[in-house]
XYZ file of N, CA and C in Angstrom:
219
model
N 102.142 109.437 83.996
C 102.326 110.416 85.041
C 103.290 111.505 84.580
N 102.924 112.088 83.557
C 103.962 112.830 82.849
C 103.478 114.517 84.108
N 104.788 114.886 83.899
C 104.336 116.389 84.247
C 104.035 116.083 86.290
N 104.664 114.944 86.638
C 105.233 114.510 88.214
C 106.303 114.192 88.447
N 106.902 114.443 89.592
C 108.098 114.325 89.989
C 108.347 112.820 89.981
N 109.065 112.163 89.145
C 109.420 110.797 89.296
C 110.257 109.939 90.603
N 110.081 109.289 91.437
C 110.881 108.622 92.010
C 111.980 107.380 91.292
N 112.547 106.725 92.107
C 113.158 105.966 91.524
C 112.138 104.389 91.904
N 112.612 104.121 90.609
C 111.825 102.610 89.958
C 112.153 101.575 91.180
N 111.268 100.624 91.675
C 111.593 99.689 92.335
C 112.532 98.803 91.553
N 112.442 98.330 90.204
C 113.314 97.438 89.845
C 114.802 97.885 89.433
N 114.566 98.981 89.876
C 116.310 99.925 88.673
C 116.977 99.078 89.545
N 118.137 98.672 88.953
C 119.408 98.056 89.908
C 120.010 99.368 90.138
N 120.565 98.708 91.114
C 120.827 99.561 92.107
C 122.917 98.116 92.594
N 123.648 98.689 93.611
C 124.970 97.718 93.728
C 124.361 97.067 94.822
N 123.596 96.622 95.897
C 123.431 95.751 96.755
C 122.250 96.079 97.032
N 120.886 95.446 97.280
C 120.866 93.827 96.209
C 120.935 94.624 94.906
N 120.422 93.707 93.894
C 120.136 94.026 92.344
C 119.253 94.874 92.384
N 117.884 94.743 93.168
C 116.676 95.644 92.799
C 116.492 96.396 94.039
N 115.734 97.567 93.877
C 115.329 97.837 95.474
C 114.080 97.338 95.908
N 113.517 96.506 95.079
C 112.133 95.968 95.357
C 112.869 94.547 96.515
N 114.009 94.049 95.953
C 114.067 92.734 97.165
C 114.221 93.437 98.496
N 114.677 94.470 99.118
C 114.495 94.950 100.108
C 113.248 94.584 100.847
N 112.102 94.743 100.493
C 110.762 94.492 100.457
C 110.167 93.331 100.316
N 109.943 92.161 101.331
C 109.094 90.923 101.120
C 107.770 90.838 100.614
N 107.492 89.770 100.402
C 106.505 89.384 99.543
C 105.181 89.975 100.535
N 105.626 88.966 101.667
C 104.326 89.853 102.885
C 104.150 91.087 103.298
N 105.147 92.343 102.892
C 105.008 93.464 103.975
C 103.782 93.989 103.272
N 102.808 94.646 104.416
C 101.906 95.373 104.307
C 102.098 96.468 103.306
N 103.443 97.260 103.038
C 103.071 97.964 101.942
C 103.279 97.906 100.323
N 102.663 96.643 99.950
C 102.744 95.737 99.121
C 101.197 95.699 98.238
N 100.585 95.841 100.049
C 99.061 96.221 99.547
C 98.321 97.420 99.442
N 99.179 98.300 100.097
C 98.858 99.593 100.240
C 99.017 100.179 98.671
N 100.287 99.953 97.937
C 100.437 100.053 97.115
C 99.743 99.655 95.850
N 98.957 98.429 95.618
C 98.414 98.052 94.900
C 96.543 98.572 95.068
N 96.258 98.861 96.273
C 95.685 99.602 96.873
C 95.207 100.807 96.395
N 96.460 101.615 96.459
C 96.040 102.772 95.633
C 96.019 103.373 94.106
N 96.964 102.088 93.684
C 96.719 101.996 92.279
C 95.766 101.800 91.506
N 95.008 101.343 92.306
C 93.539 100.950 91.745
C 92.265 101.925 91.947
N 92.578 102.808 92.932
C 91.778 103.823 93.055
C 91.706 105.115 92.191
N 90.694 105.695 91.771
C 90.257 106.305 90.828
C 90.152 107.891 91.489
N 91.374 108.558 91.590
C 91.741 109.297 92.327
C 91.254 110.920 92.244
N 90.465 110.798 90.748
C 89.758 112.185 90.354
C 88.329 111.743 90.790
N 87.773 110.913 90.715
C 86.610 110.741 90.895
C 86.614 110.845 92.773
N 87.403 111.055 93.557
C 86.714 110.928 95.043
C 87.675 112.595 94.980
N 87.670 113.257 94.319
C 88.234 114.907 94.637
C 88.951 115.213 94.756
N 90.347 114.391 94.493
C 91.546 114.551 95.122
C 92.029 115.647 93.770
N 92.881 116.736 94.330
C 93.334 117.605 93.271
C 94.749 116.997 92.917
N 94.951 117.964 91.715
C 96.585 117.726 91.527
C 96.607 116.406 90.421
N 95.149 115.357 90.421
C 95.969 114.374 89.606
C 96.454 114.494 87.964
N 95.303 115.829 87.444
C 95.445 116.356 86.079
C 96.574 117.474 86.330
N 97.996 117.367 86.261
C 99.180 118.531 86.556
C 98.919 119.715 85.425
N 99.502 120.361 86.076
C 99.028 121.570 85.348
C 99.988 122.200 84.693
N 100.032 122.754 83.521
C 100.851 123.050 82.260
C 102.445 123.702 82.737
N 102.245 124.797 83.721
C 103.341 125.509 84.404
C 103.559 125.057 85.353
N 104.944 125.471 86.045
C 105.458 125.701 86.931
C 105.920 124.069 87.485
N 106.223 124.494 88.393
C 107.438 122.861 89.431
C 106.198 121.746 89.224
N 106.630 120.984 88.826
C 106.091 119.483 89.139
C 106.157 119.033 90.276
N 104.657 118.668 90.485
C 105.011 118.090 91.690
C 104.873 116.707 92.057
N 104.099 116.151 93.137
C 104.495 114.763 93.546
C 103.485 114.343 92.941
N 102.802 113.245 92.784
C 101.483 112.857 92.012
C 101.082 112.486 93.529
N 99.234 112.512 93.456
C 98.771 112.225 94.454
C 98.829 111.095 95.212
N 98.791 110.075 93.756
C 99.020 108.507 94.738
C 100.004 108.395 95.170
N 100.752 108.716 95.219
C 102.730 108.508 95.826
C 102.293 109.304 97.398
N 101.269 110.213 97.075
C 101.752 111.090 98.355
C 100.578 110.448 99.570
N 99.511 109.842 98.740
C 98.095 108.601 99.420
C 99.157 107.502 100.033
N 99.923 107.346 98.996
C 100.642 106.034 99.852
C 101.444 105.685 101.096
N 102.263 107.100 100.684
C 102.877 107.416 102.279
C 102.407 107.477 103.291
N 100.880 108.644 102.664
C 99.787 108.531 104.174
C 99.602 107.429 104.337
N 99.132 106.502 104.076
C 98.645 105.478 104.311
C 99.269 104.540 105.327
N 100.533 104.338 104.710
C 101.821 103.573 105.088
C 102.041 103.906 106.312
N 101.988 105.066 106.723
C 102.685 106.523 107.770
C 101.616 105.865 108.876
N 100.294 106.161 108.498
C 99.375 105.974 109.611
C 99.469 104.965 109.959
C-alpha cells in the first residue's frame, strides 16, 4: 500500500495494554469486517483510488475507507 496514508499498526505497542489489537475481542464483529474486506478484489468491482497516483497528497486506501463504511453502517 505504498503511496497511502498509513494508520497505526494494530500490534505497535502502545503503554496500556501492549497492543491496540487487545482492545478488540476475539468476537467483535469488526474482526470480520476486516478480514472481509481484505479479501475483496477492490479494482475489479470499480472502486477508484486503489492504483495511487504518482502526485500529490496520499490518500486513504480504499479498503480502510470500505471498512469504516461498513463498520459505521
Amino acid at each position: 500500500m505504498k503511496r497511502f496514508i498509513q494508520g497505526e499498526h494494530r500490534t505497535q505497542g502502545t503503554l496500556l495494554p501492549e497492543h491496540l489489537d487487545d482492545y478488540i475481542t476475539e468476537q467483535n464483529p469488526v474482526r470480520v469486517v476486516d478480514v472481509f474486506v481484505d479479501e475483496l478484489d477492490l479494482a475489479k468491482f470499480g472502486f477508484g483510488g486503489v492504483v495511487p497516483s504518482e502526485t500529490g497528497r496520499p490518500s486513504y486506501h480504499p479498503a480502510m475507507l470500505l471498512k469504516i463504511y461498513i463498520y459505521g453502517y
